[in-house]
Short mmCIF file of N, CA and C in Angstrom, two decimals:
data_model
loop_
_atom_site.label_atom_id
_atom_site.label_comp_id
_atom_site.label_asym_id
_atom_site.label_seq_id
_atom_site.Cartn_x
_atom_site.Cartn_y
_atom_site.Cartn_z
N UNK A 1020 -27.97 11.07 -84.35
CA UNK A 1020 -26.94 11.63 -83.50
C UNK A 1020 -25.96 10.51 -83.13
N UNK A 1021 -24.78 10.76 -83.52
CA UNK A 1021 -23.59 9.77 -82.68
C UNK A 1021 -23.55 9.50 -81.53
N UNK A 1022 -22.94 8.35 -81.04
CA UNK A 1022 -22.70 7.99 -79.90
C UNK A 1022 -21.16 8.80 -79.57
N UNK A 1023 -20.62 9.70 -78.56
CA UNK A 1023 -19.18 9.77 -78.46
C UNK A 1023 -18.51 9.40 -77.20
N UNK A 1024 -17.58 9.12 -76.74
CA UNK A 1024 -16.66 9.25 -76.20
C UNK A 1024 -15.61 10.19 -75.85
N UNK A 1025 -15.38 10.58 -74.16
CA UNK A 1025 -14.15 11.85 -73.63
C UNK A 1025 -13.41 11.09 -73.00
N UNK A 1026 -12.42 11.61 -72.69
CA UNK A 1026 -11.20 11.04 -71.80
C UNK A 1026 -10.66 12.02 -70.93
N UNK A 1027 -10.81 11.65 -69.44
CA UNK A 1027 -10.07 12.22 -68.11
C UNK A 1027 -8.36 11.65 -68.73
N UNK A 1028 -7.67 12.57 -68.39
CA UNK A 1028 -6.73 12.87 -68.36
C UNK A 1028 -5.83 13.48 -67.46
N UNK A 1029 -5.25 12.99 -66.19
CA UNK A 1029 -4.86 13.49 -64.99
C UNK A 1029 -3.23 13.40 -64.74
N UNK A 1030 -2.53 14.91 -64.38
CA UNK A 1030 -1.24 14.86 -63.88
C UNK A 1030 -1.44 16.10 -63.06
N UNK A 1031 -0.41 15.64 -61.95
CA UNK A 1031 -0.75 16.10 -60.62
C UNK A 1031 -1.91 17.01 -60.35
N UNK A 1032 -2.83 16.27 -59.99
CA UNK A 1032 -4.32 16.85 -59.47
C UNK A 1032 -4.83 17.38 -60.64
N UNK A 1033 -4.29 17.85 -61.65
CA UNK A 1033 -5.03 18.61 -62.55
C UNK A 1033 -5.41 17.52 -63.71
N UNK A 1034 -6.49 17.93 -64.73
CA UNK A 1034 -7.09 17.27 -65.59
C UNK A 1034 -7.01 18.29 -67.11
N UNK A 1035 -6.77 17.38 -67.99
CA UNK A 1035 -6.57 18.27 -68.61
C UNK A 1035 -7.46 18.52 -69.87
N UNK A 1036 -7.72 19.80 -70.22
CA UNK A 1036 -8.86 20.52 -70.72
C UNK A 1036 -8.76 20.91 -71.74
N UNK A 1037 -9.84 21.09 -72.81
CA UNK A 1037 -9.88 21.86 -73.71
C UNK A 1037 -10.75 23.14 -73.72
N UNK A 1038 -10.25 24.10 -74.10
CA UNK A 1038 -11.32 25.24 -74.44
C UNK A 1038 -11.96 25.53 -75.59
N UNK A 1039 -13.06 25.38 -76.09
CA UNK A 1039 -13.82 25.48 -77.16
C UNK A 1039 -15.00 26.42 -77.51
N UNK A 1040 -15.02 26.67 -78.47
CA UNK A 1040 -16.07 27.95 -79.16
C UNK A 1040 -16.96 27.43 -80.22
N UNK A 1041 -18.10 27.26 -79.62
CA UNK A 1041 -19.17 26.68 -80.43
C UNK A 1041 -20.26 27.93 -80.16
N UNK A 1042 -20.53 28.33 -81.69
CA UNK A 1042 -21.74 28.92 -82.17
C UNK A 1042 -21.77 30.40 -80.81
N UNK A 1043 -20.69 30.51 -81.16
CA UNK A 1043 -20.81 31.99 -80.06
C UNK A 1043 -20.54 31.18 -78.24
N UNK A 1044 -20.46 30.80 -77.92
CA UNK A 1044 -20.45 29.78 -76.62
C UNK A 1044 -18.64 29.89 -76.55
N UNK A 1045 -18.04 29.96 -75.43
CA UNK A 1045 -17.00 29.84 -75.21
C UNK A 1045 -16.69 28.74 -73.85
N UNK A 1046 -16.20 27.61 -73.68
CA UNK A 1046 -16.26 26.66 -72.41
C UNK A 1046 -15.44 25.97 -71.93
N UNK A 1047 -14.84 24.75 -71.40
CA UNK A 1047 -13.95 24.05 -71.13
C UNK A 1047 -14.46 22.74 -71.33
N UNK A 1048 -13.69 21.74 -71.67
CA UNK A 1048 -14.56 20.74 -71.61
C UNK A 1048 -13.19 19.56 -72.01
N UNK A 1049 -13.41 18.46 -71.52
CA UNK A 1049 -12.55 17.44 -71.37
C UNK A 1049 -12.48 16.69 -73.13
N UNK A 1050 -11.54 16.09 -73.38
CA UNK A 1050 -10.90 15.81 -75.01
C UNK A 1050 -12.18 14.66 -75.07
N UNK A 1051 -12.50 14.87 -76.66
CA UNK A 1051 -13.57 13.46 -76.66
C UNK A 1051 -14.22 13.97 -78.29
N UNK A 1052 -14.80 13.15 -78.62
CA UNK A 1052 -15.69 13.42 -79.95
C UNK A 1052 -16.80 11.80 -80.05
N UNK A 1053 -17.24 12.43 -81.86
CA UNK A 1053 -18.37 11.61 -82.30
C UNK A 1053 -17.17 9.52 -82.57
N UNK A 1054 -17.86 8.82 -81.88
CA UNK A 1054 -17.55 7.24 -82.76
C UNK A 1054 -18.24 6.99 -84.06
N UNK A 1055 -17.07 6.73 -84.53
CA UNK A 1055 -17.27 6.17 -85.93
C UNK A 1055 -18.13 5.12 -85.70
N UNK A 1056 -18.19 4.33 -87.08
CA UNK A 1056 -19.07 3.33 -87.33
C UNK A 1056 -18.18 2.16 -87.29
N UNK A 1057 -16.81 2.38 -87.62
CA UNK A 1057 -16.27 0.97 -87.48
C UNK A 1057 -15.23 1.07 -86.20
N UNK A 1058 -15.45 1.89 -85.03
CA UNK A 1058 -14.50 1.57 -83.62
C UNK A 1058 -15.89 1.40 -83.03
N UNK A 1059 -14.71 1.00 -81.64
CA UNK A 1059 -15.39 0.46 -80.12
C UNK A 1059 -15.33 2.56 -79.71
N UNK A 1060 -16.24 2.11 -78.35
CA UNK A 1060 -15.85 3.87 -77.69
C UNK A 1060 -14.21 3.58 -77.08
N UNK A 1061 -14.04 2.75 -76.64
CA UNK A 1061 -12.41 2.70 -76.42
C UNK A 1061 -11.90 3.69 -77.59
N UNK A 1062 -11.66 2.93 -78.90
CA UNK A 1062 -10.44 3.21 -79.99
C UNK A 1062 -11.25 4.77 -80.02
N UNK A 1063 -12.86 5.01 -80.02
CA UNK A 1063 -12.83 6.63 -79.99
C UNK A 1063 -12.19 7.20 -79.22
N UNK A 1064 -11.98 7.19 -77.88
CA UNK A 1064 -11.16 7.73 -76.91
C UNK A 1064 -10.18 8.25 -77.06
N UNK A 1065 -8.88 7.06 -77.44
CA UNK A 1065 -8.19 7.39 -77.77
C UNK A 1065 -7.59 7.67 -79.38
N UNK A 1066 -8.42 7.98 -80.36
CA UNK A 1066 -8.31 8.56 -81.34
C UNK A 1066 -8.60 9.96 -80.87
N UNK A 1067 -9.86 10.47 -80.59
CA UNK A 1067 -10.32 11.47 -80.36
C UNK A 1067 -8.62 12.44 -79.64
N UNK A 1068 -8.20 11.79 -78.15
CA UNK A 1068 -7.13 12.53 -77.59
C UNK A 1068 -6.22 12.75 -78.33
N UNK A 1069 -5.72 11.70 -79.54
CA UNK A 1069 -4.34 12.06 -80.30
C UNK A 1069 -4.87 12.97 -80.96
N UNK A 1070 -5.91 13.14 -81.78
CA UNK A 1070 -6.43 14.58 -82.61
C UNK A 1070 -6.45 15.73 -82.04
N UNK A 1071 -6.93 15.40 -80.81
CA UNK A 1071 -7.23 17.19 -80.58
C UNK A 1071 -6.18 17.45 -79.48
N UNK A 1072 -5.12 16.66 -78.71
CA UNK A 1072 -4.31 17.07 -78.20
C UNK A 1072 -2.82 16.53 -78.07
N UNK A 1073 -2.70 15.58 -79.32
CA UNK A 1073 -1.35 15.09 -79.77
C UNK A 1073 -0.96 14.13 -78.50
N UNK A 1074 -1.79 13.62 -78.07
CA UNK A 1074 -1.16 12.42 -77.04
C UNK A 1074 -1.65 11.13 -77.65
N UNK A 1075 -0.52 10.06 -77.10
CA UNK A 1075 -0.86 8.51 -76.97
C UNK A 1075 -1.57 7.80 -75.58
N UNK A 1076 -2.38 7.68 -75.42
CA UNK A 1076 -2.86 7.50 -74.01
C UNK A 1076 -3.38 5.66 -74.41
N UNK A 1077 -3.47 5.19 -72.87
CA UNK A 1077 -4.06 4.02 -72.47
C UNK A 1077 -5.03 4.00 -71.81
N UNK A 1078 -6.08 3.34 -71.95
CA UNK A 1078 -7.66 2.93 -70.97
C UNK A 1078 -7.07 2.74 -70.01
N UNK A 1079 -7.41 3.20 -68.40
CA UNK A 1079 -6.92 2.98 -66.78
C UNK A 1079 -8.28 2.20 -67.44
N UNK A 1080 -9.54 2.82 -67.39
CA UNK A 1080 -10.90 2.51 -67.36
C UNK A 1080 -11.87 3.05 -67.02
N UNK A 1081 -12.78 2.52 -67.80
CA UNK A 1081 -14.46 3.07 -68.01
C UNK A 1081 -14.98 3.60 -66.82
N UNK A 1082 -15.08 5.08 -66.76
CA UNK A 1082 -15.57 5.71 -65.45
C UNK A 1082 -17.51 5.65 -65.65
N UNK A 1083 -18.12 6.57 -67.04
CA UNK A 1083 -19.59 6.13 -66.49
C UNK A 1083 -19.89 6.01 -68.20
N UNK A 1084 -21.12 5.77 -68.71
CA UNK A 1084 -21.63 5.67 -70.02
C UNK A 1084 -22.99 6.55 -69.27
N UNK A 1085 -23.32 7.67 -70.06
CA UNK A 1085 -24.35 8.52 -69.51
C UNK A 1085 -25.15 8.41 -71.25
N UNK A 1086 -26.66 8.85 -70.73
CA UNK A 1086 -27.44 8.82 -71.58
C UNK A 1086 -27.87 10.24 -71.69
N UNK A 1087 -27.99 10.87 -72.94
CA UNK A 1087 -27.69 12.29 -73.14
C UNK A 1087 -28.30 12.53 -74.80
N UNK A 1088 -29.83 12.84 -74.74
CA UNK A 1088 -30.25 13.64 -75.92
C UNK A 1088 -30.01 12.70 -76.76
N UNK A 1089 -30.73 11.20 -76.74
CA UNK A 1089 -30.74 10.40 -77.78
C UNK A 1089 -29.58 9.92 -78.09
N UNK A 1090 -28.42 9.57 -77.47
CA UNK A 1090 -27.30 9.40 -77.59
C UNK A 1090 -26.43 8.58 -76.41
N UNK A 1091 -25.52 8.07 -76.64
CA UNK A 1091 -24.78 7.47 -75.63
C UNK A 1091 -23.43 8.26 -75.52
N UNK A 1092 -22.67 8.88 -74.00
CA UNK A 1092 -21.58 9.18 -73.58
C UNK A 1092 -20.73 8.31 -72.85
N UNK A 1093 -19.57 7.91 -73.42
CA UNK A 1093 -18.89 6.91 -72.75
C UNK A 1093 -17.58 7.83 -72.35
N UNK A 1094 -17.36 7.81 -70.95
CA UNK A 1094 -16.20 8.41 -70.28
C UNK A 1094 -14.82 7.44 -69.71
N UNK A 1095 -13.75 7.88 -70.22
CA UNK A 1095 -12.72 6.69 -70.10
C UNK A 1095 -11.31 7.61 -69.21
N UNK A 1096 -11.06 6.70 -68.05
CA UNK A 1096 -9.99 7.07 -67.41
C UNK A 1096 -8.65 6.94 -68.28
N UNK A 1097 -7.88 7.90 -68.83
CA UNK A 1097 -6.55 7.68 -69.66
C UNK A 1097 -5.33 8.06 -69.26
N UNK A 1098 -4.43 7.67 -69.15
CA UNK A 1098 -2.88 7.61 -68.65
C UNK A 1098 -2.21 7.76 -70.39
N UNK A 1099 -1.30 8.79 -69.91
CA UNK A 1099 -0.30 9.17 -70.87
C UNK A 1099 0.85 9.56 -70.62
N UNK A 1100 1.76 9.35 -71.50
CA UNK A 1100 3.35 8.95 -70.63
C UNK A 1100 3.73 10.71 -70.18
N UNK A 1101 4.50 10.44 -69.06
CA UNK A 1101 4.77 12.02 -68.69
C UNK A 1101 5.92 12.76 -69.28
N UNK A 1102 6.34 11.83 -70.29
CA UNK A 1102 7.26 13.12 -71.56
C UNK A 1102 6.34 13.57 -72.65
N UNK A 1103 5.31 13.32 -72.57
CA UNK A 1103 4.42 13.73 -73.90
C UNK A 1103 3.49 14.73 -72.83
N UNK A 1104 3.77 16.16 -74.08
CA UNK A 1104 3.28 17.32 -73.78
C UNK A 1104 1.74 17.42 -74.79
N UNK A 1105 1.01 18.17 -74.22
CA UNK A 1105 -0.34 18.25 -74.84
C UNK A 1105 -0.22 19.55 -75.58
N UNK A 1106 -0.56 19.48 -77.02
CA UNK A 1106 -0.60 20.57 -77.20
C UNK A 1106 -2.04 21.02 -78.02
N UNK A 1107 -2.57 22.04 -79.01
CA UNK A 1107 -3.80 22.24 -79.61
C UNK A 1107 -3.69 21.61 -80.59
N UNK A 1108 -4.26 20.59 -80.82
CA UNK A 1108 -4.96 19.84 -81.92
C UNK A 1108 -6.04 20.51 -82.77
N UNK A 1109 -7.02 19.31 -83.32
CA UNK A 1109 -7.57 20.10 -84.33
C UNK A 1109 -9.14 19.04 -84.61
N UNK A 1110 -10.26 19.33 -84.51
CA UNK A 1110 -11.57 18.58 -84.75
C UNK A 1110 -11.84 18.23 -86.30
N UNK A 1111 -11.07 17.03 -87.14
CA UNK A 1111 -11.29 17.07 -88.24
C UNK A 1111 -13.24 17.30 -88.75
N UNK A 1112 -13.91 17.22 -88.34
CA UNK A 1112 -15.13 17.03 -88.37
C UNK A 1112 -15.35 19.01 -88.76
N UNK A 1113 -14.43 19.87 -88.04
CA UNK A 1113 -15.10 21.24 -88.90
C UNK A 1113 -14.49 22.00 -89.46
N UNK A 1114 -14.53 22.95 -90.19
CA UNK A 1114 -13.50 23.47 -90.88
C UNK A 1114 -12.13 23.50 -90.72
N UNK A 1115 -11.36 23.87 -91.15
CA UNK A 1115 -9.67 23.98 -91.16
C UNK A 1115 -9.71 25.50 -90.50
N UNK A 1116 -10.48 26.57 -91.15
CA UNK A 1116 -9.99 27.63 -90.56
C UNK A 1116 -11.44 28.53 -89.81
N UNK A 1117 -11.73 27.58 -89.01
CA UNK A 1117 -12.94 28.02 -87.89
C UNK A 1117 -12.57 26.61 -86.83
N UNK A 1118 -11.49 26.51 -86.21
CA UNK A 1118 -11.68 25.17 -85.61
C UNK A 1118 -12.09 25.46 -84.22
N UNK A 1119 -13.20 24.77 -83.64
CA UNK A 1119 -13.61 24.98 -82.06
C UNK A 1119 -12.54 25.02 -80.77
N UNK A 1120 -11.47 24.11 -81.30
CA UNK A 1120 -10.30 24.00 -80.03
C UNK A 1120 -9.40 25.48 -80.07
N UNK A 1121 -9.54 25.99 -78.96
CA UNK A 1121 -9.01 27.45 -78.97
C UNK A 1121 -7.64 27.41 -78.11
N UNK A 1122 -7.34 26.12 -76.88
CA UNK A 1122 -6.61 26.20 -76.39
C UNK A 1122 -6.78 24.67 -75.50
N UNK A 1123 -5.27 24.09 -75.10
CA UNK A 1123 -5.53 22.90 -74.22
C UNK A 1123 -4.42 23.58 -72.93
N UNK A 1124 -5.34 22.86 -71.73
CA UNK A 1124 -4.27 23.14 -70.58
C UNK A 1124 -4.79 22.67 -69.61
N UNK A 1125 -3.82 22.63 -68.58
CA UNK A 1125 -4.13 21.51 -67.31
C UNK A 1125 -4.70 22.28 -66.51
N UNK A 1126 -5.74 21.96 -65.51
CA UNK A 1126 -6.75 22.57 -64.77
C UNK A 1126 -7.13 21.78 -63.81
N UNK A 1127 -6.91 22.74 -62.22
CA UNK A 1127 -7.69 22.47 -61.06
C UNK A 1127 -8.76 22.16 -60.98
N UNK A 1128 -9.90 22.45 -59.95
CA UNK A 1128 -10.98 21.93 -59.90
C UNK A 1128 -11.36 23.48 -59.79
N UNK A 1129 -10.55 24.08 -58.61
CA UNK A 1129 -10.74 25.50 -58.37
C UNK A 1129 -10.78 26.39 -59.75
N UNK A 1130 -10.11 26.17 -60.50
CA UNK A 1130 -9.79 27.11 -62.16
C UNK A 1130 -11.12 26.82 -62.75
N UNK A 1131 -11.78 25.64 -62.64
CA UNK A 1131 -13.36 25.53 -63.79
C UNK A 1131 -14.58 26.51 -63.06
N UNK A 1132 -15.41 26.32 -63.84
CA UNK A 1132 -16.59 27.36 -63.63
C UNK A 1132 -17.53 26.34 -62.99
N UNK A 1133 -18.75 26.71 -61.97
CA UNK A 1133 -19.62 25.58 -62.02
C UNK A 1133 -19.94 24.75 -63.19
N UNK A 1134 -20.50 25.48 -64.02
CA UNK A 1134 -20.99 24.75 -65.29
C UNK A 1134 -20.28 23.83 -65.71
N UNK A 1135 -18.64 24.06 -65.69
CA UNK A 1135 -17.76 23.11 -66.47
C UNK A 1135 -17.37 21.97 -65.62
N UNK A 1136 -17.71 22.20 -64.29
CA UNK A 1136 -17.03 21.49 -63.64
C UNK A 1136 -18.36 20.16 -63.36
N UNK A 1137 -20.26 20.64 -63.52
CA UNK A 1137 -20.74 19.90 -63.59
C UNK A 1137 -21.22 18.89 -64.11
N UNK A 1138 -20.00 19.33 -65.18
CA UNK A 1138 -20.03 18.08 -66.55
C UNK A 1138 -18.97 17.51 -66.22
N UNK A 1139 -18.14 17.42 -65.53
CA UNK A 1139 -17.15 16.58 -64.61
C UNK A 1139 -17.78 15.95 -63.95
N UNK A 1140 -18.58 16.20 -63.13
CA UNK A 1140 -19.04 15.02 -62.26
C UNK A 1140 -20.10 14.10 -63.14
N UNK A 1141 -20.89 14.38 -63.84
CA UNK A 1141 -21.48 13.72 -64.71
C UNK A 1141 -20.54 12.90 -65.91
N UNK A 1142 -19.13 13.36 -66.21
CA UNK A 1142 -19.00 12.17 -66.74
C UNK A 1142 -17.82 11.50 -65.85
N UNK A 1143 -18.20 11.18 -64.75
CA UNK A 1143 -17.39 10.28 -63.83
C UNK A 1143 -16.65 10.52 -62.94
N UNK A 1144 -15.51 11.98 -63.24
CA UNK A 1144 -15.03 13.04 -62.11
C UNK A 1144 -14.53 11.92 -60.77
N UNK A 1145 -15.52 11.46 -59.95
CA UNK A 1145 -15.61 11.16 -58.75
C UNK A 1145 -14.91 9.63 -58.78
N UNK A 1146 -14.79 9.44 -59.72
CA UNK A 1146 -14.74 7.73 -59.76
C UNK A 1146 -12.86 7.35 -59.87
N UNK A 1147 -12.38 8.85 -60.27
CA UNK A 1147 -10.81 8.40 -59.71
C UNK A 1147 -10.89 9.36 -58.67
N UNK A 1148 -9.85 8.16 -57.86
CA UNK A 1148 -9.55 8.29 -56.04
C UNK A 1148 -8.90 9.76 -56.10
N UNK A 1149 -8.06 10.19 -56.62
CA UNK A 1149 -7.52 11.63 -55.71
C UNK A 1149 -8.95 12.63 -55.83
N UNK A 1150 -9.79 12.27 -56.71
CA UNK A 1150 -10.76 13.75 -57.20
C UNK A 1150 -12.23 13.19 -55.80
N UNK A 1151 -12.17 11.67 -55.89
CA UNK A 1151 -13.28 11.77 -54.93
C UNK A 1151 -12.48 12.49 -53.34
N UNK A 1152 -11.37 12.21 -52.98
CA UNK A 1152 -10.60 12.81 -51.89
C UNK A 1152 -10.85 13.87 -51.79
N UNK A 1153 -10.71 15.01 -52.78
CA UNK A 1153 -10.65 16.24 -52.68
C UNK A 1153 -12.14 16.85 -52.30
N UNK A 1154 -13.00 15.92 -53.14
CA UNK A 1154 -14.61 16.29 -53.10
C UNK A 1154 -14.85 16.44 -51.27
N UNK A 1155 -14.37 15.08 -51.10
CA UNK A 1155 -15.22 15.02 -49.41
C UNK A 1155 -14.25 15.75 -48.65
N UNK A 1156 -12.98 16.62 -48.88
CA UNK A 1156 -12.83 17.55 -47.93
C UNK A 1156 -13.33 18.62 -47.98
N UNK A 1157 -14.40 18.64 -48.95
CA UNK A 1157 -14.96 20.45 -48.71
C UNK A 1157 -15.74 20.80 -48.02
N UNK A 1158 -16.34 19.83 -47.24
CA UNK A 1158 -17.12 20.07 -46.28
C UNK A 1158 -18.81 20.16 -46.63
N UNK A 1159 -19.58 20.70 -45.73
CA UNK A 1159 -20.90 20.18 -46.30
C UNK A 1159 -21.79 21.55 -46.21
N UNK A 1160 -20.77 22.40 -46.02
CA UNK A 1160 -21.43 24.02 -46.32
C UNK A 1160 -22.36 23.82 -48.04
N UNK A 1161 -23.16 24.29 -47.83
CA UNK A 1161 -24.21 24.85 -49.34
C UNK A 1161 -23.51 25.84 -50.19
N UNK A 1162 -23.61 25.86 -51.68
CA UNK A 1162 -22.95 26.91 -51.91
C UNK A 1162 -23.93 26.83 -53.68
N UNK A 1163 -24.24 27.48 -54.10
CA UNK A 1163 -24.77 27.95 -55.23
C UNK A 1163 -24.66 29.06 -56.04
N UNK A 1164 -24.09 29.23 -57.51
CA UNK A 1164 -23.94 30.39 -58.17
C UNK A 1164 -24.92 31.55 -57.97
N UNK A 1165 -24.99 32.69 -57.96
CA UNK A 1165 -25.74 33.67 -57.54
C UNK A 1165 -26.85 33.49 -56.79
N UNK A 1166 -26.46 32.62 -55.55
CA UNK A 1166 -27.05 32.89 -54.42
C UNK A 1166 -26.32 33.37 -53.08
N UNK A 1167 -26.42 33.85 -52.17
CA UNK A 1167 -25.76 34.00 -50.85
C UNK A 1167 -26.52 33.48 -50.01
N UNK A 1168 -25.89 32.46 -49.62
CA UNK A 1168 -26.76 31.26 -48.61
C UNK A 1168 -25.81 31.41 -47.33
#
């Protein structure tokens, strides 16, 4: 199994997302793929973002490296100039005409689902300042998917 690399991607408050369809599964999930054998997870980073969403981005920096199913996840804070628009790219890794990227777009915290959003905090989420801000104003009410607490 590869080691890969994703990239946070942030303009005003929002982060920006991909939507993908794997094996019947429909989800959101931040730009990123498998590292080659001859890059760093940096140059994956930002290879990975120009493929699947036509941007040039720069390392701000390394938010977490998580360990995940025999594998290493390296998560990278990225800045991209604000005349470059994101648009749907393409995962050379699977077919031409079954490709997983269904759609890219910028997204609240409020717009993700638990699920999507708990793979945000696991790959670093908290570690740029406006997103930890927002976290600690929600207060310390309990709240869980299909429960009423």
């Amino acid at each position: 199994m590869r080691n890969r690399s994703v990239v946070f991607v942030i303009r005003d408050k929002k982060i920006l997302m991909e939507k993908l369809c794997y094996e019947g599964r429909t989800f959101y999930s931040i730009p990123g793929g498998g590292i080659e054998d001859d890059e760093t997870p940096e140059q994956a980073a930002i290879r990975e973002l120009k493929e699947e969403c036509g941007l040039d981005g720069v390392i701000i920096r390394k938010l977490a490296e998580v360990y995940n199913h025999e594998r290493t996840e390296y998560s990278f804070w990225v800045r991209v100039p604000k005349e470059q628009e994101a648009i749907k790219g393409y995962d050379p890794e699977e077919p031409v005409d079954d490709q997983p990227i269904k759609e890219v777009r910028w997204m609240n915290l409020n717009e993700m689902s638990e699920k999507d959003r708990a793979f945000m905090w696991r790959y670093g989420l908290l570690e740029i300042p406006e997103f930890y801000e927002e976290v600690m104003s929600w207060g310390d009410t309990i709240s869980y998917p299909g429960n009423d607490l």
